[in-house]
Coordinates of C-alpha atoms and ligand atoms in Angstrom, one line a residue:
X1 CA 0.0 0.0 0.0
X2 CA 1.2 3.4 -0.8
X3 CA 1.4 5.9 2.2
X4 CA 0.7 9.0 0.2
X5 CA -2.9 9.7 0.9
X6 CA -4.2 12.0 -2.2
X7 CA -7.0 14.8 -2.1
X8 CA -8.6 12.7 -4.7
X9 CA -8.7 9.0 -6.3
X10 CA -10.1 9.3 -9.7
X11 CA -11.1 5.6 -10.8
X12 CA -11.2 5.8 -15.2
X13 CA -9.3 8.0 -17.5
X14 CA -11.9 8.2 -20.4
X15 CA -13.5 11.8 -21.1
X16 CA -15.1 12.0 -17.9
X17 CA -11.8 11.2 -16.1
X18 CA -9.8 13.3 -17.8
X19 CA -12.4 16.6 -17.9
X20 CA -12.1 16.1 -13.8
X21 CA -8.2 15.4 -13.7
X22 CA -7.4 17.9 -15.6
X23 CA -9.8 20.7 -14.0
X24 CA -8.8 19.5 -10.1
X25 CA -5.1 19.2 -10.9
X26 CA -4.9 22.7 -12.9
X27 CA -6.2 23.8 -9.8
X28 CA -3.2 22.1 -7.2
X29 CA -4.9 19.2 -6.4
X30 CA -3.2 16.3 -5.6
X31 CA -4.7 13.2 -7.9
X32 CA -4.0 9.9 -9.1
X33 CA -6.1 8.6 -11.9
X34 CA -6.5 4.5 -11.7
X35 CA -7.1 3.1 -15.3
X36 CA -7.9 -0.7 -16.2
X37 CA -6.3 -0.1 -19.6
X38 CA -2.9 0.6 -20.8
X39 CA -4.5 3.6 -22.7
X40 CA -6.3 6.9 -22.0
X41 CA -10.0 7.5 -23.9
X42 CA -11.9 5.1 -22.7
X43 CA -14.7 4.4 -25.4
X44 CA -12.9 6.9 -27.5
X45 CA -10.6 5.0 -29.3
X46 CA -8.9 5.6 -32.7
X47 CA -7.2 2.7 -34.9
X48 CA -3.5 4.6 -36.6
X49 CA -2.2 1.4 -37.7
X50 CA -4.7 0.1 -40.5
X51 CA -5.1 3.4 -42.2
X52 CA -1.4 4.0 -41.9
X53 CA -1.3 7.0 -39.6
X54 CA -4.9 8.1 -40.2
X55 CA -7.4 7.9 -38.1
X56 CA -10.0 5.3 -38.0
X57 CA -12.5 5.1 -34.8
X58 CA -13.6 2.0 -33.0
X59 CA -15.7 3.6 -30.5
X60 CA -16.8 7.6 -30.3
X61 CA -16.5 9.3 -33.6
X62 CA -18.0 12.0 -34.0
X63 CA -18.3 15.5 -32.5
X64 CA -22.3 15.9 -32.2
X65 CA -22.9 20.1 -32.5
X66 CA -21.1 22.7 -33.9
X67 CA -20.8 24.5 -30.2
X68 CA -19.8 21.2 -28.1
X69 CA -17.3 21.7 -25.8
X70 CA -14.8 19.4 -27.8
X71 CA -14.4 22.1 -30.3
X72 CA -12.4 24.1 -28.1
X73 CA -10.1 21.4 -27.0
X74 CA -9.2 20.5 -31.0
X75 CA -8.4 24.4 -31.0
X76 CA -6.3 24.7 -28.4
X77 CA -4.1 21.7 -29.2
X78 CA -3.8 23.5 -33.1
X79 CA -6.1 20.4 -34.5
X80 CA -8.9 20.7 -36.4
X81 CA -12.6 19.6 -37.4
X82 CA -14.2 17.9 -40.8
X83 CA -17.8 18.3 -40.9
X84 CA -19.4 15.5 -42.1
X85 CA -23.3 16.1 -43.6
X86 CA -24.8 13.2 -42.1
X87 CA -28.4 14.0 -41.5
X88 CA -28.5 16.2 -44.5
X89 CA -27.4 13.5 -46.8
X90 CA -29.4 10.1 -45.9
X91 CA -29.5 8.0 -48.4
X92 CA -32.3 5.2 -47.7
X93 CA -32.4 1.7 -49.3
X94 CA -35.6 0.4 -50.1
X95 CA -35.4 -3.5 -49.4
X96 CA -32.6 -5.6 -51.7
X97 CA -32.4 -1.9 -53.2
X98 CA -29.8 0.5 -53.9
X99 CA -29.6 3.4 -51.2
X100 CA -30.7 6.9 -52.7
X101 CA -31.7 10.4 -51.7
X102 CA -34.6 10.9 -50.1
X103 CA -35.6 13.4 -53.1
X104 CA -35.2 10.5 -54.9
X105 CA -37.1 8.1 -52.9
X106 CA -41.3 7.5 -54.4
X107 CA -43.3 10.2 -53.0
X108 CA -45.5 8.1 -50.7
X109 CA -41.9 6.8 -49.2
X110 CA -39.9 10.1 -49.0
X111 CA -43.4 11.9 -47.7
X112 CA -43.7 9.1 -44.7
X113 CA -39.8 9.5 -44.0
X114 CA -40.1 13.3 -43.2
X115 CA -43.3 12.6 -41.4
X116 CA -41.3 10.6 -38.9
X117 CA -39.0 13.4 -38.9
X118 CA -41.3 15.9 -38.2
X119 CA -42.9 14.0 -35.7
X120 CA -39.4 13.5 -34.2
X121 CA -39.0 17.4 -33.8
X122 CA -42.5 18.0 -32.7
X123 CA -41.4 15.0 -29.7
X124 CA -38.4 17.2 -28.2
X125 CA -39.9 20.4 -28.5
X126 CA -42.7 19.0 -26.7
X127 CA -43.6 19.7 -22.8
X128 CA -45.7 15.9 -21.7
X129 CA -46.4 15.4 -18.4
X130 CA -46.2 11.8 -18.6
X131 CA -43.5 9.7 -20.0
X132 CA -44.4 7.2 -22.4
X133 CA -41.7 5.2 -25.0
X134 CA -41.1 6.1 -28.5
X135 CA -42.8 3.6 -29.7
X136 CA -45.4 4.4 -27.9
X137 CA -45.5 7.8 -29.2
X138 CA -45.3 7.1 -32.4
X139 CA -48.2 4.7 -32.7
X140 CA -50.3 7.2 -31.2
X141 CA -49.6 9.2 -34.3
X142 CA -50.7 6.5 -36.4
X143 CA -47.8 5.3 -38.0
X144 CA -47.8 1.7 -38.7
X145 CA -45.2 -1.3 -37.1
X146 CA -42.9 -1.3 -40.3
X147 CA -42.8 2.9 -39.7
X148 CA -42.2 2.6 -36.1
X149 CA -39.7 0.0 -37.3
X150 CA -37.9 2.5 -39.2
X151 CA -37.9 5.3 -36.7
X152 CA -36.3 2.6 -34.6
X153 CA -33.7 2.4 -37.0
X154 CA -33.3 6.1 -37.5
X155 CA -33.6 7.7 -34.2
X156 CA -33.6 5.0 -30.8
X157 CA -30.7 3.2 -32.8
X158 CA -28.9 6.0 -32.2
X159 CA -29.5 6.2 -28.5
X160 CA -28.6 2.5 -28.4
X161 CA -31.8 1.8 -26.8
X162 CA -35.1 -0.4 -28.7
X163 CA -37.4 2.1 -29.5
X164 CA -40.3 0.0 -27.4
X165 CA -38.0 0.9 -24.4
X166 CA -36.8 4.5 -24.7
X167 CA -38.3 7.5 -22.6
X168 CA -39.9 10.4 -24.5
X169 CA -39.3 12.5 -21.2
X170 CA -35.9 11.5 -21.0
X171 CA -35.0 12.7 -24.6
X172 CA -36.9 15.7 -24.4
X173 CA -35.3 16.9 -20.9
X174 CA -31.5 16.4 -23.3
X175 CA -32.8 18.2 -26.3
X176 CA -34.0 21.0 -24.5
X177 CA -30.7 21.6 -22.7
X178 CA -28.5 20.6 -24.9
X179 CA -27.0 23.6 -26.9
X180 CA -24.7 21.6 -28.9
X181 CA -26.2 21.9 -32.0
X182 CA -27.0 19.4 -34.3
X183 CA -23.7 19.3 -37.0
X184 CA -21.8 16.6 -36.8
X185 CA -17.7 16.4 -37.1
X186 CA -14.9 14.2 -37.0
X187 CA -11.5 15.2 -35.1
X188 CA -9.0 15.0 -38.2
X189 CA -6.1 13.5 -35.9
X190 CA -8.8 11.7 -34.4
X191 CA -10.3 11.3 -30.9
X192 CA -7.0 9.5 -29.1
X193 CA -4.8 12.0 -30.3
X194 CA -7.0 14.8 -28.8
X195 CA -7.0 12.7 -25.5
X196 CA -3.5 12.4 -25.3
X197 CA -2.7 15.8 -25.6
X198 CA -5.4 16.4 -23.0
X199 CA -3.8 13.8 -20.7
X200 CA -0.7 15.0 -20.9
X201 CA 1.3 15.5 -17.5
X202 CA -1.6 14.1 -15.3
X203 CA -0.8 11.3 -12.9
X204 CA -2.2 8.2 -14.3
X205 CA -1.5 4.9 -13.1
X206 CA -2.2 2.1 -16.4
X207 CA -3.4 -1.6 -15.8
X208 CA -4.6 -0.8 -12.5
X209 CA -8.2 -2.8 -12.5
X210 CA -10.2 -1.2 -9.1
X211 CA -12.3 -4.0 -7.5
X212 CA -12.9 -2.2 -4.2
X213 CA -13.9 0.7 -2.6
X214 CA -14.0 1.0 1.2
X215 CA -15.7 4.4 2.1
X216 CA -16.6 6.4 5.2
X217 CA -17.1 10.5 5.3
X218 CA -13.8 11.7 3.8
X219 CA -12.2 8.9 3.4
X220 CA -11.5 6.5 0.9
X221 CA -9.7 3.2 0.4
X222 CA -9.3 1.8 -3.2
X223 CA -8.1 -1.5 -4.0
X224 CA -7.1 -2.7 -7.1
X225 CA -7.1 -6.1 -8.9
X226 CA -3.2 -6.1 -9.1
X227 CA -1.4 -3.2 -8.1
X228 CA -2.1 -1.7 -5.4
X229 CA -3.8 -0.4 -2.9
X230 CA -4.9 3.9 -2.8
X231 CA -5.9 6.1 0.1
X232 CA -8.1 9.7 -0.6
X233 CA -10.5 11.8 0.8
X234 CA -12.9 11.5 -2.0
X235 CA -13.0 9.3 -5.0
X236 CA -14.5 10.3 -8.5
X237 CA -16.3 7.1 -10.1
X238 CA -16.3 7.3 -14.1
X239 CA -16.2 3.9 -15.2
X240 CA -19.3 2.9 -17.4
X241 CA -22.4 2.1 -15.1
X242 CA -22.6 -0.9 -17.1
X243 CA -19.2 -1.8 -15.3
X244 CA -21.3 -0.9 -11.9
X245 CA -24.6 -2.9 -13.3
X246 CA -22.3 -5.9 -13.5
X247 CA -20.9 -5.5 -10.0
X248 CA -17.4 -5.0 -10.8
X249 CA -16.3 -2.8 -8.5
X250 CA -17.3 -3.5 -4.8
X251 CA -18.4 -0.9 -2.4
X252 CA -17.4 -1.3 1.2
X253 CA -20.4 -0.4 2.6
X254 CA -23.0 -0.7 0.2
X255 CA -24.0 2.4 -1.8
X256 CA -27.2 4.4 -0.3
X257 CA -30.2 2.5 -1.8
X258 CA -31.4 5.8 -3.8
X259 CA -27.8 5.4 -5.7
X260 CA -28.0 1.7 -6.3
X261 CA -31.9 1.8 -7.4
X262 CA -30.3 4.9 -9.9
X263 CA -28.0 2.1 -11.5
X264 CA -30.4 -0.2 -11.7
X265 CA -33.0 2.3 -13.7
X266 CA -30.1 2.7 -16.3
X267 CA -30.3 0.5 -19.6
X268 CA -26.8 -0.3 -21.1
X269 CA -27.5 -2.1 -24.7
X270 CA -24.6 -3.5 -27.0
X271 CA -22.8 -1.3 -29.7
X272 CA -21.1 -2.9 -32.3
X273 CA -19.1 -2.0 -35.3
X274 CA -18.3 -3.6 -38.4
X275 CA -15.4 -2.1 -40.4
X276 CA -14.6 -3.1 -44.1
X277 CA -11.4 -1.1 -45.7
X278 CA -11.2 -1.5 -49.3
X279 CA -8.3 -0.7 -51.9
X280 CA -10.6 1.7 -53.4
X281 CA -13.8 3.5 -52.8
X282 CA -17.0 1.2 -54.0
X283 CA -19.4 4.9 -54.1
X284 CA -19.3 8.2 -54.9
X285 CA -17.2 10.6 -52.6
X286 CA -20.3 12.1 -51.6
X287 CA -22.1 9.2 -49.5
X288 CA -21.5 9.8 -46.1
X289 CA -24.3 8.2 -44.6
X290 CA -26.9 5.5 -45.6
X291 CA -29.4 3.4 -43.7
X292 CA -32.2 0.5 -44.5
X293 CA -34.5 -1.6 -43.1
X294 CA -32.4 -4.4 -42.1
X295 CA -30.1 -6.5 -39.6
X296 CA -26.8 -4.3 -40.3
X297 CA -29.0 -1.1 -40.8
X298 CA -26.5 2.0 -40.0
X299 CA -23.8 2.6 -42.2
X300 CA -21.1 5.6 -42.5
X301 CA -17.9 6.2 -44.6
X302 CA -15.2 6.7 -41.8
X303 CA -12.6 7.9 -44.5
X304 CA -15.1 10.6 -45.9
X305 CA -13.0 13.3 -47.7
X306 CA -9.8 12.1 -45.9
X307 CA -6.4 11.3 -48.0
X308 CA -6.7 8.1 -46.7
X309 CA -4.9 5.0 -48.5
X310 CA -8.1 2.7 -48.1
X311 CA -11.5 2.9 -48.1
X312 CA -14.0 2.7 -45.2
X313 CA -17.2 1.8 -44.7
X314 CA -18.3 1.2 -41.1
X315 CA -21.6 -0.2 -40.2
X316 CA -22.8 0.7 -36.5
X317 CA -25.3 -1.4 -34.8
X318 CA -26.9 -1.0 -31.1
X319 CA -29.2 -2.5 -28.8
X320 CA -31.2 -5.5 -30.1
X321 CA -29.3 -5.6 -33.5
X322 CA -25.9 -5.3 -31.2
X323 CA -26.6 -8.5 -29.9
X324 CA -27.7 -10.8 -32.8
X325 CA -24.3 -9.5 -34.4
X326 CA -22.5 -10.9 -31.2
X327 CA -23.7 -13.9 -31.0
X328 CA -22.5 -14.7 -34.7
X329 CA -18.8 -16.2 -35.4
X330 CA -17.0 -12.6 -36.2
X331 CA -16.7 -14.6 -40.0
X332 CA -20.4 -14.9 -40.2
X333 CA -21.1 -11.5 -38.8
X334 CA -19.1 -9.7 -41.1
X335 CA -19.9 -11.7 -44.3
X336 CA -23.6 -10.6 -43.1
X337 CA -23.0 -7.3 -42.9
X338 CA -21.2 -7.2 -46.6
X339 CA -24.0 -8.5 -48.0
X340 CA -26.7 -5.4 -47.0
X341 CA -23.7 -3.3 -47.8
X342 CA -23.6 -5.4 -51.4
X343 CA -27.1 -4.3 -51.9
X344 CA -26.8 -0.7 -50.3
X345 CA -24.0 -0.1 -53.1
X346 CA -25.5 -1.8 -55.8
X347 CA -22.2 -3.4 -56.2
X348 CA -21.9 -6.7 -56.3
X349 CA -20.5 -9.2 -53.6
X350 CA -17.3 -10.8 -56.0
X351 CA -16.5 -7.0 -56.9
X352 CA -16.6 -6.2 -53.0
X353 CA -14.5 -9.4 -52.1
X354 CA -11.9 -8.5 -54.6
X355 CA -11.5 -4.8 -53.3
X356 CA -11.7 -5.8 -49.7
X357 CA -8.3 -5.2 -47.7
X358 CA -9.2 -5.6 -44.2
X359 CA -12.5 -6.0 -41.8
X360 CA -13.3 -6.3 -38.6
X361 CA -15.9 -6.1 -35.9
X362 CA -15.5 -4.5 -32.9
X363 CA -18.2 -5.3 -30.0
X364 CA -18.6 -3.0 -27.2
X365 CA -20.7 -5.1 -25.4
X366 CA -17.3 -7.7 -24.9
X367 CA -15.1 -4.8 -23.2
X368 CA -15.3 -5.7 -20.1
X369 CA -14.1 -2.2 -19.2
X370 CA -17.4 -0.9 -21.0
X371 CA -19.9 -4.0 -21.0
X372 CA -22.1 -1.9 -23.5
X373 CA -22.7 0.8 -25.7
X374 CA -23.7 4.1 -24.3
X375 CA -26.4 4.3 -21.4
X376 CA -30.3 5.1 -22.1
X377 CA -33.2 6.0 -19.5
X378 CA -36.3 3.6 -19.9
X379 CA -39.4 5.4 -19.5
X380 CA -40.1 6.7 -16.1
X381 CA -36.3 6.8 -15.0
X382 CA -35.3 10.0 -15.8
X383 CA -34.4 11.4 -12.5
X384 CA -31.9 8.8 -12.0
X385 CA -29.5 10.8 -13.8
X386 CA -30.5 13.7 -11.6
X387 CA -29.5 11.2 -8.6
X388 CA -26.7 10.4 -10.0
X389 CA -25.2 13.7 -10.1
X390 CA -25.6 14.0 -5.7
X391 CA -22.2 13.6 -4.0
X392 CA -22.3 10.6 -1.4
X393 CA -21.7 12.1 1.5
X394 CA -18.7 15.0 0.5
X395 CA -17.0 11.8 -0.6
X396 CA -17.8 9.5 -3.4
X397 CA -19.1 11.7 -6.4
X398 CA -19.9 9.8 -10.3
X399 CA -19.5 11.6 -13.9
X400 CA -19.7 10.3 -17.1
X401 CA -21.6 9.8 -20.5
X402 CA -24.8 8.7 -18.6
X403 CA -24.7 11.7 -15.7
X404 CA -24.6 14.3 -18.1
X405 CA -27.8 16.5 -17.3
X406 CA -27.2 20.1 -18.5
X407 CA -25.9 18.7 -22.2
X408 CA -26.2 15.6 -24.6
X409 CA -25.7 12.5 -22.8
X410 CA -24.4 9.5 -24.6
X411 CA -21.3 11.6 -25.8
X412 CA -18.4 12.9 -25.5
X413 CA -19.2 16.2 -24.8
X414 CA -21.8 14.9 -22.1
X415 CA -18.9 12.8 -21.0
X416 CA -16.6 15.7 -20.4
X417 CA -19.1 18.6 -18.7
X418 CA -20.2 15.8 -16.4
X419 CA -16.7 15.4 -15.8
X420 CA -16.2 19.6 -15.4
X421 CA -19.5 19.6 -13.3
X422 CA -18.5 17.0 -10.5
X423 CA -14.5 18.9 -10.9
X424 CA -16.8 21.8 -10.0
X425 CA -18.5 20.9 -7.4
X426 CA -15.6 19.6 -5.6
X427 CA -13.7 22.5 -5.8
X428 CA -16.9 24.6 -4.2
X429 CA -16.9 21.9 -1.3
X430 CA -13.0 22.3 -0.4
Ligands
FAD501 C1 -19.3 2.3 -30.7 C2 -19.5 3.7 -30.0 C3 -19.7 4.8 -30.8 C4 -19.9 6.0 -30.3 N1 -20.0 7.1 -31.1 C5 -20.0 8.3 -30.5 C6 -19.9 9.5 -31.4 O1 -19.9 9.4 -32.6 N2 -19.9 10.7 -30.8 C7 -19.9 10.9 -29.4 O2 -19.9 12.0 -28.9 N3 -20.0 9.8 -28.6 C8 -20.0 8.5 -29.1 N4 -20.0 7.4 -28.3 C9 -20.1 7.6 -26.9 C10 -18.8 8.1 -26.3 O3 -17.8 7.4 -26.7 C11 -19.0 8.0 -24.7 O4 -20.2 8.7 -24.3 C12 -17.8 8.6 -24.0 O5 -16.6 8.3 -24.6 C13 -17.9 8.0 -22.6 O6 -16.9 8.6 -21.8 P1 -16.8 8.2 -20.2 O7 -15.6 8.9 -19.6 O8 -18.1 8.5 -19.6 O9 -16.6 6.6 -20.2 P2 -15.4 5.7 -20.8 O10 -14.8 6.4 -22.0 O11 -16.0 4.4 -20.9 O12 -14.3 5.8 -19.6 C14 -14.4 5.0 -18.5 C15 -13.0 4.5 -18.2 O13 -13.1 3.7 -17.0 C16 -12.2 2.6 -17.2 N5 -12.6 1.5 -16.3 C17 -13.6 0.7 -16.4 N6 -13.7 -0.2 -15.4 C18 -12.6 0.1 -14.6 C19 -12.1 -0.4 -13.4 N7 -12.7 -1.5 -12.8 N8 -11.0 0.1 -12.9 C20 -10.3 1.2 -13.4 N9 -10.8 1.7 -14.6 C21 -11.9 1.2 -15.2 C22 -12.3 2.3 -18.6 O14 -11.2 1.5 -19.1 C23 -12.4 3.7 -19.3 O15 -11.2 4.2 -19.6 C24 -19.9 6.2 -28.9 C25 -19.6 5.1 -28.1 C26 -19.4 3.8 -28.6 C27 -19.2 2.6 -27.7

């Protein structure tokens, strides 16, 4: 056991750890950070090798909003942005069809899409009393199954979450305080190299898997799996609250019962992603995003408008369709996934084969750092993030992705201001 006693354990050096390292030890605190990994980011996490020096991302990709907070880190490390016209640019595939503009789309099709759209908007401008799933909401509209299946696809995808599941109040309460903006980005140097700059001269200790923590009122024992034991007056949880769902780290005594019934309201779904780099682009250097009715329904082009020597096309599943992709053979999954990609191209499976350099899957769910996605709120949980966000006892305080309340959670951006917020409140409570 070390005999150093620090002002502050910090337990996870993803955004959230990071935002609150750096703020508290800008400010003369003395820290340690304790990481399972041998690497800063977390669930931001960009590949170098494969695209020889660029950047290809396994986990967080994009900067949601054109005023998120991220912006100003790229800045001040001299890196910079690429906006990517996502939204703006859906193509949709009709079933075994090519994906094409909505303009393009039959009337009936295209009018029904922007209906779901409009109903989307209409949803988070909204002020219900009463929660209700997405699902829910959108049946009430009148749109059929095979519509609800498609807003599934295009907007609870996206909040890993089934759409039979998700909270209406929850997203509304994050629309209507989130000033992010709805643009989305990639970091050109890409998200580890932000996070390495960011990380720079904090005291982080690598490999150091925390199984333990014995608490009292400002006072904190950590222990670790192998490597040590770490004394504090507070501790700053940020590991993933599927990592706290699964009961991997131990608190000596039990958390309050209003904390643990808060973890237990969180939903923590799969994310999964299925990367194909070919010697060559198979589309036009416009497509940056496309989507279907299907098993592998998301799909992106990671390399868009980047001088990079291959190719990519990355398909991002969550929640339900997370999971059937697990369960496959990574072979099967894969093969699976270049099929709907086969038919979203119009280019043929041989041709693809032929062009095809390298693929991979990566499966979120299978970290056992992450065991999942990104968190969502089931109907009635909302103020579980709310709870989330209280200090036990001036000593044991939580940020990440799923406590962000003020901005977008699921990010991050969320990450990092719940990280800021709990730096915050600790400073104020000195
Ligand atoms: C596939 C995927 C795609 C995404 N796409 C986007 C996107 O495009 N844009 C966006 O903004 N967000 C995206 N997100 C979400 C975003 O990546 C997360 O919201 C954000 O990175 C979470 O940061 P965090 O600090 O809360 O958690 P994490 O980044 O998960 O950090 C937690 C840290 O705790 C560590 N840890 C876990 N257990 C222990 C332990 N027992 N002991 C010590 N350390 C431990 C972990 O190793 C990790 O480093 C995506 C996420 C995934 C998985």
């Amino acid at each position: 056991m070390s005999n150093q006693e620090y002002d502050v354990i910090i337990v996870g050096a993803g955004a959230a750890g990071l935002a609150t390292a750096r703020t508290l030890f800008d400010h003369g605190y003395n820290l340690v950070i304790l990481e399972a990994r041998d690497r800063v980011g977390g669930r931001a996490h960009t590949n170098y090798d494969l695209l020889h020096g660029h950047p290809l991302e396994l986990g967080g990709e994009f900067i949601h909003g054109q005023h998120a907070p991220t912006h100003e880190l790229v800045q001040s490390f001299g890196y910079s942005t690429l906006q990517v016209p996502r939204k703006e640019t859906l193509r949709w595939g009709e079933p075994a069809q090519v994906a094409i503009s909505l303009e393009q789309l039959s009337e009936p099709r295209r009018s029904r899409l922007l209906a779901l759209y409009t109903a989307y908007t209409d949803l988070l401008r909204s002020t219900p009393q009463t929660d209700q799933s997405l699902a829910s909401y959108f049946l009430g509209l009148g749109f059929t199954p095979d519509e609800v299946n498609i807003a599934d696809i295009l907007f609870a995808q996206t909040c890993c979450a089934p759409i039979d599941k998700l909270s209406c109040l929850d997203l509304i309460h994050e629309a209507q305080r989130d000033r992010a903006g709805q643009s989305d980005f990639r970091v050109r140097q890409g998200y580890s190299a932000l996070f390495a700059r960011y990380s720079e001269s904090l005291p982080i200790k690598y490999q150091r898997v925390v199984a333990q923590i014995e608490w009292a009122q400002g006072s904190v024992t950590v222990h670790t799996r192998v490597g040590g034991i770490f004394k504090a007056r507070r501790c700053v949880i940020t590991v993933p609250i599927g990592v706290l769902q699964h009961g991997d780290l131990q608190f000596i005594p039990d958390l309050p019962l209003s904390k643990q019934q808060a973890i237990a309201t969180y939903r923590m779904e799969g994310a999964t992603k299925l990367i194909y780099l070919f010697d060559q682009p198979m589309w036009d250097a416009d497509l940056a995003y496309m989507a279907r009715v299907g098993q592998v329904a998301r799909w992106w082009t990671p390399t868009y408008q980047m001088e990079a020597p291959l190719a990519g096309l990355t398909a991002f599943l969550t929640a339900g369709s997370a999971r059937v992709l697990d369960d496959l053979p990574e072979a099967d999954a894969l093969l699976l996934g270049l099929q709907e990609a086969s038919e979203l191209l119009g280019v043929g499976m041989t041709i693809l084969q032929s062009h095809l350099q390298h693929q991979m899957r990566i499966s979120w769910a299978h970290d056992p750092f992450t065991r999942g996605g990104y968190a969502y709120i089931p109907v009635d949980g909302t103020p579980a993030r709310a709870e989330m966000c209280q200090p036990v006892e001036h000593t044991l305080y939580f940020a990440g992705e799923a406590y962000a309340t003020m901005s977008n959670p699921q990010t991050v951006h969320g990450a990092m201001e719940s990280g800021w917020a709990v730096a915050h409140t600790i400073l104020q409570d000195r």
